Amino acid sequence: MNYSDMSHIELIAELEKQRKIYESYLDKKLNLNMARGKPGADQLEISVDMQVDVSSPFAEDGTDCRNYGLLDGIPEAKRLFGTILEAPSENVIVCGNSSLNLMFDTIARSMIFGSYKGATPWCKQEKIKFLCPVPGYDRHFAITETFGIEMINIPMTPEGPDMDLVEKYVENDSTVKGIWCVPKYSNPDGYTYSDETVRRFANLKPAADDFRIFWDNAYVVHDLYDEGDKLLSIYDEAKKAGNENIFIMFASTSKVTFPGSGISAIVSGKENIEFIKSILTVQTIGFDKMNMLRHVEFLKDFDSLKAHMKRHAEILRPKFETVLDAFESELSCLPNTRWTRPRGGYFITLYLDKNCASRTFELCKKAGVTLTNAGATFPYGKDPDDSVLRIAPTFPPVDELKVAVAVLVCAAKIATLEKLV
Amino acid sequence: MNYSDMSHIELIAELEKQRKIYESYLDKKLNLNMARGKPGADQLEISVDMQVDVSSPFAEDGTDCRNYGLLDGIPEAKRLFGTILEAPSENVIVCGNSSLNLMFDTIARSMIFGSYKGATPWCKQEKIKFLCPVPGYDRHFAITETFGIEMINIPMTPEGPDMDLVEKYVENDSTVKGIWCVPKYSNPDGYTYSDETVRRFANLKPAADDFRIFWDNAYVVHDLYDEGDKLLSIYDEAKKAGNENIFIMFASTSKVTFPGSGISAIVSGKENIEFIKSILTVQTIGFDKMNMLRHVEFLKDFDSLKAHMKRHAEILRPKFETVLDAFESELSCLPNTRWTRPRGGYFITLYLDKNCASRTFELCKKAGVTLTNAGATFPYGKDPDDSVLRIAPTFPPVDELKVAVAVLVCAAKIATLEKLV
């Protein structure tokens, strides 16, 4: 029976019932974690062959990958990322372990040197603003906050960010210099931007000529089902629009091979890539080429990479379904409560009734179940409705996950009931 | 016979003789390179066992190095660098492939966030100056130049930079925020700072509280002979002086294992390390831990690392001696000409008579021998005397090196003779 249809007495009885269940969890002294978008131990095992010796230390152009050289990566790694990210090799720079580092550096570079050759550095401009589709990725927001960039919430929809609002800001406010996007299986909703959304991004005519779209393609090959979501190529669309420097794309193999030992890439228009390289050549001697070689040798080509990703999907699907099944059977009775059903990525978003997220988080915490902080998916950690919880089902084994979700649904019920009674 | 003692006629005859020798080199259509501080192919082979699979992907604290975690590196890698760099593990952060990247990032961080928590960012200060011991490392100077930092030349001596001048600037000019140091086997002289120099650095009382010594310990274990130069521990001396945050040390395994696939480290005082980590946690998810594991497993401990470095020395010593022997036998007759005799590191510096370096460089280039650009070892590429050439003997095999040096000494003679006649 839906909680909205219950009488006050029924609600109190239900709350009492749920509190008893909750107490039984407290007795169990659990220590479970659904907070981090972290692959499980079994996912690491499927890339174990990548650890072995490469067959030869030479790249296809003859470069000895053990020595200095090749600032922008070995040709075969550039090609592989180019195929995955749908852009020519020459528009790719292959870098080190963390794509987040590339995003941070891109903002640091814009702060100090400007967004393009000859642009006014952001640190010399009075005000810098970023658009932040919400809910979004907490680490994106942490970067912009650290740099003192003002963040503006943009509501997310299953089609992507509210593009009317995006266009309004970008095309009229020259202090708006960027927008954080996770276009495929967005963090945390798991939404994939529609074709129209991608086209509208590609055709933006910013008021600021140093505005860039930060296109974090973190889950580009991270489908849970054979039929993955299709994301239009931002490179192709931007090029068609004569606007190929509007975006900077980021990606990595963190959730393809090893989060602790992967490679990453930047993709952008020719002018951006040249500008980035002009600074990069001062910044570093080069990124780890042996690891690039290891990756290309292990992942081979796009087809074998897709086959590899299916092995991840086989591990992850039951975890996502464990959470979704529990939500379906247990939370359908809660008013104003919904959740996303992603077909890829690393997260599910649970939308609770207003003012119920923090309370649910706290109840889970007390029972030994760690969730991502309520509010974390919003700039400054402030969820205006206090309704959003990011669920990360990937790390715990299924049996632990079942317990963690049972605690979560119980906590969500209590929080909602406390509000209703 | 020394050129200074020759008559005009003798000088003309000698010049003619050298020009004939030079022409014979032109006929050979050489293509040789003594420009880059790059290990030779045979040096890469001695680390080949590092490429094989690690015995276990777990760090000693149980961390799965394939997954997320450990921002500042695995404990065993921190300990190894701590031992080498003579500082406690907790004062070490282990990072990715390029220590240059750490230096760039340290300056970028100071530009945007300041040198310590609460400091005024350099980009908000009117003028930022760096002291640059000369000759020095071109890539250091490229970083400071790129950031628009004014560079001040400080003469090098066999004891280190002219400390009277360093103290005068640092202790009186609050716009002086840093100094570039390569304290052991300096690039390009190969000088090691004396105990007194290190102590004076450790005891600096800067006018600017956001002044830092950039201590690039690139050649800390890179001895050519069994008895290496001894460098006093800047950490110990700074700590004794109650000044442990005065320096930030950088190092890497680029010339220990693989330049294209190494690990690097920062060492500094507690406050600096905490400040760096507070930004780093926003900047990156973490550095490649599998590569740290690979390194520790291969290098083991300081003793076995020193044994490993002896194998490098065996390869490098004949190369240095090839150059030094040729200089000794061929250039002793040139007026105002001298060269350094390093006991480690990657370079030899040749000091020619005034206004002879560019000409020698050009003559070499025309004969197919690439040297580091004349002037490259000075800020803005400007050697005021045009007398310094950096010689990098490590990359070419000895037989090629012999030819390259023969061309170089011939070119140096011609340049000097042209000036004399």
GROMACS .gro file of C-alpha atoms in nm, chain B residues 39-40 43 224 311-321 345-346 393-395:
model
   20
  460PRO     CA    1   7.006   0.720  -2.156
  461GLY     CA    2   7.143   0.498  -2.430
  464GLN     CA    3   7.103   0.139  -2.031
  645LEU     CA    4   7.996   0.755  -1.240
  732ARG     CA    5   7.562  -0.092  -1.403
  733HIS     CA    6   7.454   0.242  -1.547
  734ALA     CA    7   7.791   0.388  -1.445
  735GLU     CA    8   7.979   0.112  -1.624
  736ILE     CA    9   7.801   0.208  -1.945
  737LEU     CA   10   7.831   0.583  -1.895
  738ARG     CA   11   8.189   0.615  -1.768
  739PRO     CA   12   8.356   0.528  -2.102
  740LYS     CA   13   8.131   0.783  -2.272
  741PHE     CA   14   8.223   1.063  -2.035
  742GLU     CA   15   8.587   0.964  -2.060
  766GLY     CA   16   7.510   1.313  -1.372
  767TYR     CA   17   7.446   1.343  -1.742
  814PRO     CA   18   7.756   1.216  -2.395
  815THR     CA   19   7.510   0.953  -2.275
  816PHE     CA   20   7.291   0.864  -2.570
   0.00000   0.00000   0.00000
